[in-house]
Short mmCIF file of C-alpha atoms in Angstrom, two decimals:
data_model
loop_
_atom_site.label_atom_id
_atom_site.label_comp_id
_atom_site.label_asym_id
_atom_site.label_seq_id
_atom_site.Cartn_x
_atom_site.Cartn_y
_atom_site.Cartn_z
CA MET A 1 100.15 82.27 92.50
CA SER A 2 98.17 81.47 95.29
CA ARG A 3 98.81 78.54 97.74
CA SER A 4 95.95 76.84 99.81
CA ALA A 5 95.95 73.93 102.27
CA ARG A 6 94.29 70.92 101.21
CA VAL A 7 90.51 70.76 102.76
CA VAL A 8 89.84 68.48 105.59
CA PRO A 9 86.81 67.15 107.28
CA ALA A 10 85.09 69.53 109.24
CA VAL A 11 84.81 67.28 112.09
CA THR A 12 88.36 66.48 111.87
CA SER A 13 89.58 70.17 111.50
CA ALA A 14 87.43 70.56 114.94
CA LEU A 15 88.92 68.18 116.88
CA VAL A 16 92.70 69.09 115.72
CA ALA A 17 91.80 73.17 116.46
CA LEU A 18 90.38 72.01 119.77
CA ALA A 19 93.80 70.03 120.82
CA LEU A 20 96.00 72.90 119.62
CA THR A 21 93.53 75.36 121.72
CA ALA A 22 94.17 72.95 124.86
CA CYS A 23 97.95 73.18 124.64
CA GLY A 24 98.05 76.43 123.50
CA GLY A 25 99.08 75.98 120.27
CA VAL A 26 96.60 78.22 118.38
CA HIS A 27 96.97 81.58 119.70
CA GLY A 28 98.27 84.26 116.74
CA THR A 29 96.15 86.60 115.17
CA PRO A 30 97.00 88.10 111.53
CA GLY A 31 99.22 91.30 111.45
CA GLY A 32 97.53 94.56 109.83
CA SER A 33 97.55 95.00 106.12
CA GLY A 34 98.79 98.59 107.02
CA VAL A 35 100.02 101.00 109.50
CA HIS A 36 97.03 103.48 108.57
CA ASP A 37 99.36 106.22 107.62
CA PRO A 38 97.33 109.55 107.03
CA TYR A 39 98.07 109.93 103.50
CA PHE A 40 99.43 106.11 102.21
CA PRO A 41 97.15 103.95 104.68
CA LYS A 42 98.03 100.75 102.96
CA SER A 43 101.79 101.01 103.01
CA GLY A 44 103.20 99.18 105.77
CA ASN A 45 101.88 96.82 107.89
CA GLY A 46 101.18 95.83 111.36
CA GLY A 47 102.34 92.76 113.73
CA TYR A 48 106.14 92.83 113.12
CA ASP A 49 109.62 95.24 112.95
CA VAL A 50 111.85 94.68 110.50
CA SER A 51 115.79 94.57 111.65
CA HIS A 52 117.42 93.49 108.19
CA TYR A 53 116.92 92.82 104.80
CA ASP A 54 119.22 90.82 102.70
CA LEU A 55 118.55 91.23 98.83
CA LYS A 56 119.88 89.15 96.00
CA LEU A 57 118.57 90.56 92.81
CA ASP A 58 119.43 88.99 89.49
CA TYR A 59 118.93 91.94 86.62
CA THR A 60 119.19 91.91 82.85
CA PRO A 61 117.88 95.26 81.11
CA GLY A 62 116.57 95.46 77.60
CA ASP A 63 113.40 95.06 75.53
CA ARG A 64 112.34 92.43 77.78
CA PRO A 65 113.82 93.39 81.27
CA ARG A 66 113.75 90.59 83.90
CA LEU A 67 114.33 90.92 87.66
CA THR A 68 114.76 87.78 90.05
CA GLY A 69 115.29 88.22 93.50
CA THR A 70 115.78 86.68 96.80
CA ALA A 71 114.70 88.74 99.65
CA THR A 72 115.53 87.54 103.14
CA LEU A 73 114.07 89.80 105.83
CA THR A 74 114.89 88.89 109.60
CA ALA A 75 112.31 90.47 111.91
CA ARG A 76 110.52 90.70 114.99
CA ALA A 77 107.07 89.56 115.91
CA THR A 78 105.34 92.66 118.15
CA LYS A 79 102.06 90.44 118.66
CA ASP A 80 101.28 86.89 118.24
CA LEU A 81 101.09 86.23 114.59
CA SER A 82 99.15 83.95 112.78
CA ALA A 83 100.03 85.57 109.21
CA PHE A 84 101.39 88.97 108.23
CA ASP A 85 101.43 91.12 105.21
CA LEU A 86 104.78 92.34 102.94
CA ASP A 87 103.96 95.57 100.52
CA LEU A 88 104.98 93.73 96.91
CA GLU A 89 103.67 95.59 93.80
CA GLY A 90 103.66 93.03 90.82
CA LEU A 91 106.29 90.66 90.54
CA ASP A 92 105.80 86.91 90.28
CA VAL A 93 106.22 85.29 93.97
CA ASP A 94 107.65 81.86 93.42
CA GLU A 95 107.96 80.83 96.73
CA VAL A 96 107.86 81.88 100.79
CA THR A 97 109.22 80.09 103.43
CA VAL A 98 109.37 81.56 107.41
CA GLU A 99 112.19 80.19 109.36
CA GLY A 100 112.94 77.35 106.50
CA LYS A 101 109.48 75.81 106.39
CA ARG A 102 107.26 76.34 103.09
CA ALA A 103 104.63 78.78 103.96
CA ARG A 104 101.34 79.60 102.20
CA PHE A 105 100.69 83.01 100.60
CA ASN A 106 98.17 84.95 98.45
CA ARG A 107 97.83 88.29 96.73
CA ALA A 108 95.88 91.15 96.76
CA GLY A 109 97.01 94.58 94.86
CA GLN A 110 99.83 95.63 97.03
CA GLU A 111 99.30 93.49 100.10
CA LEU A 112 101.76 89.86 100.01
CA THR A 113 100.03 87.90 102.86
CA VAL A 114 102.16 85.17 104.28
CA ARG A 115 100.82 82.53 106.77
CA PRO A 116 103.72 80.72 108.52
CA HIS A 117 103.62 76.99 109.17
CA ASP A 118 104.00 77.64 112.98
CA ASP A 119 102.41 80.55 114.59
CA LEU A 120 104.73 83.18 115.93
CA ASP A 121 105.05 84.43 119.17
CA GLU A 122 105.20 88.05 120.32
CA ASP A 123 109.05 88.93 120.36
CA GLU A 124 110.17 86.09 118.41
CA THR A 125 112.72 86.78 116.17
CA PHE A 126 112.03 84.94 112.69
CA ARG A 127 113.27 84.96 109.22
CA VAL A 128 110.95 85.20 106.10
CA THR A 129 112.57 84.61 102.49
CA VAL A 130 110.48 85.61 99.48
CA ARG A 131 111.76 84.36 95.93
CA TYR A 132 110.31 86.36 93.19
CA SER A 133 110.43 87.45 89.59
CA GLY A 134 109.46 89.30 86.75
CA THR A 135 109.37 92.80 85.05
CA PRO A 136 109.70 95.40 88.06
CA LYS A 137 106.64 98.23 87.38
CA THR A 138 107.00 101.92 87.66
CA ILE A 139 104.59 103.26 89.87
CA THR A 140 102.83 106.35 89.24
CA ASP A 141 102.68 108.59 92.44
CA PRO A 142 99.49 110.90 93.27
CA ASP A 143 101.23 113.84 92.16
CA GLY A 144 101.88 112.15 88.74
CA SER A 145 105.61 111.25 89.05
CA LYS A 146 107.17 108.44 88.57
CA GLU A 147 108.85 105.93 91.00
CA GLY A 148 109.68 102.42 91.65
CA TRP A 149 111.71 100.75 88.90
CA LEU A 150 112.41 103.22 86.25
CA ARG A 151 114.21 101.99 82.96
CA THR A 152 116.76 103.78 81.78
CA ALA A 153 118.90 103.92 77.96
CA ASP A 154 121.55 101.37 79.73
CA GLY A 155 119.91 99.83 82.64
CA ALA A 156 117.46 101.00 85.16
CA LEU A 157 116.90 103.13 88.33
CA ALA A 158 114.88 102.38 91.42
CA LEU A 159 113.75 105.48 93.11
CA GLY A 160 111.05 104.71 96.44
CA GLU A 161 109.69 107.96 97.82
CA PRO A 162 106.89 107.59 98.93
CA THR A 163 106.09 104.25 97.80
CA GLY A 164 107.80 102.97 95.21
CA SER A 165 110.27 99.97 96.68
CA MET A 166 107.44 97.53 96.84
CA ALA A 167 108.04 97.58 92.83
CA TRP A 168 111.07 95.90 93.43
CA PHE A 169 111.46 94.02 96.79
CA PRO A 170 108.94 92.74 98.93
CA GLY A 171 109.06 94.89 102.45
CA ASN A 172 107.57 96.78 105.13
CA ASN A 173 107.06 99.86 103.00
CA HIS A 174 106.66 102.67 105.37
CA PRO A 175 109.48 105.08 107.09
CA SER A 176 108.37 104.06 110.19
CA ASP A 177 110.09 100.71 109.98
CA LYS A 178 113.76 101.27 109.40
CA ALA A 179 116.45 98.33 109.13
CA SER A 180 119.99 97.31 108.05
CA TYR A 181 120.41 96.19 104.28
CA ASP A 182 122.36 94.04 102.24
CA ILE A 183 122.22 94.26 98.71
CA THR A 184 123.69 92.00 96.21
CA VAL A 185 123.01 93.08 92.59
CA THR A 186 123.88 90.46 89.35
CA VAL A 187 124.06 92.17 86.04
CA PRO A 188 125.36 91.59 82.49
CA LYS A 189 129.36 92.01 82.24
CA GLY A 190 130.62 95.59 81.47
CA LEU A 191 127.36 97.01 83.35
CA GLN A 192 127.75 98.40 87.16
CA ALA A 193 125.01 98.27 89.93
CA VAL A 194 125.12 100.98 92.56
CA SER A 195 123.59 101.06 95.77
CA ASN A 196 123.40 102.60 99.47
CA GLY A 197 126.14 102.10 101.94
CA GLU A 198 129.32 100.57 101.44
CA LEU A 199 130.88 98.60 98.41
CA THR A 200 131.77 95.26 99.82
CA GLY A 201 132.29 93.02 96.91
CA GLU A 202 132.74 92.94 93.23
CA ARG A 203 133.22 89.57 91.19
CA SER A 204 132.81 88.42 87.46
CA SER A 205 132.06 85.09 86.33
CA GLY A 206 129.76 83.95 83.23
CA GLY A 207 129.38 86.82 81.61
CA ARG A 208 127.83 88.34 84.77
CA THR A 209 129.14 90.85 87.71
CA THR A 210 127.92 91.02 91.29
CA PHE A 211 128.17 93.96 93.11
CA SER A 212 127.65 93.62 96.74
CA TRP A 213 126.55 96.47 99.26
CA HIS A 214 126.09 96.99 102.69
CA THR A 215 124.36 99.53 104.87
CA ALA A 216 125.01 99.01 108.47
CA GLU A 217 122.93 102.09 109.90
CA PRO A 218 118.88 101.88 110.09
CA MET A 219 117.47 102.87 106.61
CA ALA A 220 114.15 103.65 105.72
CA SER A 221 112.90 101.43 102.67
CA TYR A 222 111.96 104.57 100.55
CA VAL A 223 115.78 105.94 100.65
CA ALA A 224 117.20 102.32 99.38
CA THR A 225 118.10 102.35 95.54
CA VAL A 226 119.57 100.51 92.77
CA ALA A 227 121.37 102.12 89.91
CA VAL A 228 122.43 99.84 86.92
CA GLY A 229 124.21 101.24 84.04
CA HIS A 230 127.50 102.55 82.65
CA TYR A 231 128.79 105.02 85.18
CA ASP A 232 132.13 106.89 86.00
CA ILE A 233 133.32 105.84 89.40
CA SER A 234 135.45 108.23 91.57
CA ARG A 235 136.06 107.37 95.46
CA SER A 236 137.79 109.40 97.88
CA ILE A 237 138.37 110.00 101.70
CA VAL A 238 136.52 113.35 102.87
CA GLY A 239 137.24 114.98 106.46
CA LYS A 240 139.04 114.39 109.37
CA ASP A 241 136.92 110.82 110.06
CA ARG A 242 137.85 109.94 106.60
CA LEU A 243 134.72 109.46 105.41
CA PRO A 244 134.83 107.44 102.07
CA VAL A 245 133.06 108.74 99.17
CA TYR A 246 131.55 107.37 96.25
CA VAL A 247 130.42 109.22 93.30
CA ALA A 248 129.21 107.57 90.28
CA VAL A 249 128.25 109.70 87.03
CA ASP A 250 126.42 108.80 83.71
CA PRO A 251 129.50 109.24 81.29
CA THR A 252 126.89 111.86 79.34
CA GLN A 253 127.12 113.89 82.79
CA VAL A 254 130.84 113.81 83.63
CA LYS A 255 131.97 116.93 82.19
CA ALA A 256 128.97 118.94 83.64
CA GLY A 257 128.86 117.67 86.91
CA ARG A 258 132.78 117.61 87.79
CA LYS A 259 133.02 121.12 88.97
CA VAL A 260 129.64 121.05 91.33
CA LEU A 261 130.72 117.27 92.39
CA ALA A 262 134.14 118.52 93.43
CA LYS A 263 131.98 120.54 96.35
CA ILE A 264 131.13 117.56 98.05
CA PRO A 265 134.33 117.43 100.89
CA GLU A 266 133.56 121.15 101.06
CA ILE A 267 129.49 121.00 101.45
CA MET A 268 129.96 117.98 104.11
CA ASP A 269 132.38 120.32 105.97
CA TRP A 270 129.99 122.98 106.23
CA GLU A 271 126.74 121.02 106.90
CA GLU A 272 128.98 118.89 109.72
CA TYR A 273 129.71 122.21 111.18
CA ASN A 274 126.24 123.69 110.88
CA PHE A 275 124.27 120.38 111.67
CA GLY A 276 126.29 118.28 113.72
CA PRO A 277 128.23 114.88 113.36
CA TYR A 278 127.30 112.85 109.98
CA PRO A 279 125.20 109.91 110.76
CA PHE A 280 126.35 107.49 108.22
CA SER A 281 129.69 105.54 107.45
CA SER A 282 129.85 106.69 103.96
CA THR A 283 128.89 109.61 101.54
CA GLY A 284 128.24 110.31 97.48
CA ALA A 285 126.43 110.53 94.71
CA ILE A 286 124.30 109.01 91.81
CA VAL A 287 124.08 111.07 88.73
CA ASP A 288 122.07 109.68 86.00
CA ARG A 289 120.55 111.31 82.71
CA PRO A 290 118.24 114.11 82.79
CA GLU A 291 115.71 111.91 81.29
CA ASP A 292 116.11 109.13 83.75
CA ALA A 293 114.23 110.64 86.20
CA GLU A 294 112.19 113.61 87.12
CA TYR A 295 113.58 114.72 90.35
CA ALA A 296 116.33 114.48 92.93
CA LEU A 297 115.82 112.14 95.35
CA GLU A 298 117.83 111.76 99.04
CA THR A 299 118.88 108.44 98.62
CA GLN A 300 120.42 107.17 101.62
CA THR A 301 124.53 107.96 101.79
CA ARG A 302 124.18 108.39 98.13
CA PRO A 303 121.56 110.70 96.70
CA VAL A 304 120.08 110.37 93.18
CA PHE A 305 120.32 113.00 90.49
CA PRO A 306 118.52 113.01 87.15
CA GLY A 307 121.72 115.16 85.23
CA ALA A 308 124.44 117.16 87.01
CA PRO A 309 123.25 118.95 89.48
CA ASP A 310 123.75 122.54 90.94
CA THR A 311 124.98 123.52 94.00
CA GLU A 312 122.31 124.49 95.92
CA THR A 313 120.24 120.96 94.68
CA LEU A 314 123.68 119.15 96.24
CA VAL A 315 123.28 120.91 99.42
CA HIS A 316 119.72 120.14 99.74
CA GLU A 317 119.89 116.51 98.84
CA LEU A 318 123.12 115.96 101.52
CA ALA A 319 121.48 117.84 104.24
CA HIS A 320 118.81 115.42 104.17
CA GLN A 321 121.38 112.56 105.20
CA TRP A 322 120.79 114.32 108.68
CA TYR A 323 117.07 115.34 108.04
CA GLY A 324 115.20 112.63 106.70
CA ASP A 325 117.02 109.43 106.30
CA SER A 326 119.03 109.82 109.95
CA VAL A 327 115.54 111.36 111.48
CA THR A 328 112.77 109.79 109.55
CA PRO A 329 109.56 111.03 109.87
CA LYS A 330 106.82 108.93 111.80
CA THR A 331 104.04 109.38 109.00
CA TRP A 332 103.78 111.27 105.55
CA ARG A 333 102.10 113.60 107.44
CA ASP A 334 105.90 115.10 108.87
CA MET A 335 107.11 115.50 105.22
CA TRP A 336 108.09 119.00 106.43
CA LEU A 337 110.50 118.08 108.80
CA ASN A 338 112.60 116.68 105.75
CA GLU A 339 112.20 119.22 103.14
CA GLY A 340 111.44 122.55 105.46
CA PHE A 341 115.22 121.40 106.84
CA ALA A 342 116.62 120.66 103.31
CA THR A 343 115.29 123.95 101.74
CA TYR A 344 116.57 125.89 104.85
CA ALA A 345 119.82 124.47 104.73
CA GLU A 346 119.90 126.13 101.04
CA TRP A 347 119.23 129.41 102.45
CA LEU A 348 121.75 128.90 105.20
CA TRP A 349 124.29 128.01 102.46
CA ASP A 350 123.64 130.98 100.32
CA GLU A 351 123.79 133.40 103.64
CA ASP A 352 127.33 132.02 104.18
CA HIS A 353 128.48 132.05 100.62
CA ASP A 354 127.88 135.67 99.87
CA GLY A 355 124.17 135.40 99.01
CA ASP A 356 121.25 136.61 100.64
CA THR A 357 120.67 136.05 104.15
CA ALA A 358 117.87 133.56 105.27
CA GLN A 359 116.14 136.60 106.17
CA GLN A 360 116.37 138.37 103.11
CA THR A 361 115.09 134.85 101.36
CA PHE A 362 112.05 134.74 104.00
CA ASP A 363 111.35 138.41 103.15
CA ASP A 364 110.99 138.26 99.78
CA LEU A 365 108.79 135.22 99.79
CA TYR A 366 106.64 136.67 102.21
CA ARG A 367 106.18 139.83 100.03
CA HIS A 368 106.56 138.27 96.72
CA GLY A 369 104.66 134.66 97.39
CA GLU A 370 102.10 134.68 95.60
CA ASP A 371 103.57 136.44 92.25
CA ASP A 372 106.54 133.71 91.93
CA HIS A 373 105.09 130.79 94.24
CA GLU A 374 101.36 130.97 93.33
CA ASP A 375 100.67 127.69 95.81
CA LEU A 376 102.75 129.24 98.91
CA TRP A 377 99.87 129.76 101.04
CA ALA A 378 97.64 126.71 99.45
CA PHE A 379 97.99 125.11 103.10
CA PRO A 380 99.80 124.67 106.05
CA PRO A 381 103.30 122.66 106.06
CA ALA A 382 102.11 120.27 108.76
CA ARG A 383 98.88 119.30 107.12
CA PRO A 384 99.22 118.85 103.12
CA SER A 385 95.73 118.77 101.61
CA SER A 386 96.33 115.40 100.34
CA ALA A 387 98.99 112.60 99.31
CA ALA A 388 99.11 114.25 95.55
CA HIS A 389 100.21 117.54 97.96
CA ILE A 390 103.22 116.38 100.41
CA SER A 391 105.77 117.44 98.30
CA ASP A 392 104.39 120.73 96.87
CA GLU A 393 105.81 124.31 97.82
CA PRO A 394 104.24 124.98 101.49
CA VAL A 395 105.84 121.55 102.47
CA TYR A 396 109.38 123.33 101.24
CA LEU A 397 109.46 126.67 101.20
CA ARG A 398 106.77 127.42 104.14
CA GLY A 399 108.53 124.52 105.89
CA ALA A 400 111.89 126.48 105.85
CA MET A 401 109.86 129.86 106.79
CA VAL A 402 108.99 128.07 109.99
CA LEU A 403 112.65 127.38 110.95
CA GLN A 404 113.47 130.85 110.15
CA LYS A 405 110.78 132.35 112.43
CA ILE A 406 112.00 129.72 115.06
CA ARG A 407 115.48 131.48 114.54
CA GLN A 408 114.09 134.90 114.57
CA THR A 409 112.86 133.93 118.13
CA VAL A 410 115.48 132.35 119.58
CA GLY A 411 118.66 133.92 118.19
CA ASP A 412 121.76 132.09 116.57
CA ASP A 413 123.01 130.51 119.43
CA THR A 414 119.52 128.82 120.55
CA PHE A 415 118.67 128.21 117.04
CA TYR A 416 121.55 125.87 116.14
CA ASP A 417 121.42 124.32 119.33
CA ILE A 418 117.87 123.23 118.41
CA ILE A 419 118.82 122.10 114.73
CA GLN A 420 121.81 120.30 115.94
CA GLY A 421 119.94 118.61 119.00
CA TRP A 422 117.45 117.51 117.27
CA ALA A 423 119.36 115.33 114.66
CA ALA A 424 121.32 113.82 117.69
CA ALA A 425 118.46 113.15 119.78
CA HIS A 426 116.85 111.44 116.84
CA ARG A 427 119.49 110.17 115.26
CA HIS A 428 118.84 107.07 113.08
CA GLY A 429 115.25 107.00 114.51
CA ASN A 430 111.83 108.25 113.72
CA ALA A 431 110.29 111.59 114.88
CA ASP A 432 106.88 113.56 114.07
CA THR A 433 105.82 117.03 114.13
CA ASP A 434 104.78 117.23 117.96
CA GLU A 435 107.75 115.94 119.00
CA PHE A 436 109.66 118.37 117.22
CA THR A 437 107.44 121.67 118.62
CA ALA A 438 108.08 120.13 122.01
CA TYR A 439 111.70 119.99 121.50
CA VAL A 440 111.81 123.33 120.66
CA GLU A 441 109.79 124.61 123.47
CA LYS A 442 112.07 122.74 125.74
CA MET A 443 115.52 124.25 124.59
CA ALA A 444 113.95 127.84 124.84
CA PRO A 445 111.23 127.44 127.81
CA GLN A 446 111.28 131.28 128.08
CA LYS A 447 110.03 132.09 124.46
CA ASP A 448 106.67 131.69 123.31
CA PHE A 449 105.89 129.71 120.12
CA ASP A 450 102.10 129.30 120.13
CA GLY A 451 101.95 132.26 117.49
CA ILE A 452 104.35 130.29 115.02
CA TRP A 453 102.47 126.82 115.10
CA LYS A 454 99.46 128.52 115.30
CA ASP A 455 100.03 130.90 111.87
CA TRP A 456 103.07 129.56 110.53
CA LEU A 457 102.95 125.91 111.41
CA TYR A 458 99.37 124.84 110.82
CA GLY A 459 97.48 128.07 109.97
CA GLU A 460 95.63 127.82 106.46
CA GLY A 461 96.33 130.91 104.24
CA LYS A 462 99.16 133.85 104.51
CA PRO A 463 99.82 134.70 107.83
CA ASP A 464 98.87 138.16 108.68
CA HIS A 465 102.24 139.29 109.67
CA PRO A 466 105.97 138.12 108.34
#
């Protein structure tokens, strides 16, 4: 639904505009309707930076599921603004206010354009509240996988990589704009609602239960999640810092997942030793049924798994808490900084637990990649061929091979300094490939990395030498 201002006579309108210009009242311009990401140019928006999301959701599953939401975003204008955009796919917008005043708005595809009653000044902090409702959508990615709001046998599962979060809340839907979150979800009594961060409240009234979750550390929208359903909940404490662990498992997966999920304390201890201090204030997992999703995802503090995970997948998704969730890519072109690191964590785990060494895994891929992984050399990890291929094997496996080449070049001591230092230098921030290569060269200035960058990171086809 679009709201429009009433028409005023042209002369009167011109006089008003002249008067406002004279006193400095008209000064803003619209914010951008995208951040020109190389693969998802419509994602994100220009002109402001979000610092906090307060999402109040009410969801009723079933044959005619319905989500009612109120999203309040606290943001800072990065320029003088007369209007700005939010990303929201589907759902009906009932009302928008900016600083408590009703704002005009209109919809065009995923863009919700908001025109505040008063222009916003550069560096001004403001709150925009969007009230919305409807049946949230499932979005099909360019690679054919499903994300957004996924209906499950007993509820729903919200997954956001790369763009799915706009299916259930309005926001600046790009990894370059991270924020803290409060997510409150009300569901029929008997169901549970699990999200990121720490559970700060649970109360029941009138046949419904409300769960309140708080994420203090900055989080990209694509790793925000909500899982609604029946879950077996376990809580524990791990490590010398007494980190809270919250694990939610679908009852059908409890038996199959018990042994692997019991390794969370061991894996967390091993990853802290290798990657540095854990960057968040809690950890855990959400395990749904295999048919509920097609993939695991590193949702912040609480990765999601479609069915009981194996050890390697659990290692991978928990490693993402450092590489991807804390150090988040600036654009989707930098996806290998997520997946190459998390895949390499699997190789290191095997190496430290009586499996193949990382070098043996590398050698096997180099020798047999064409046979076992026919797309391994399809494109370089730092230049996926299109949005449909940002999650393909070159990003994961060849990305990990880049890290092994760095390790070969600098030796173990400097290599671990590099991967720990990288996680520390960009903790809770964003970074891109150029920053990573510059960081590596700074950490080992006596070494020559030109061949690695040219042949392994950006080079087309299979490099001539392993």
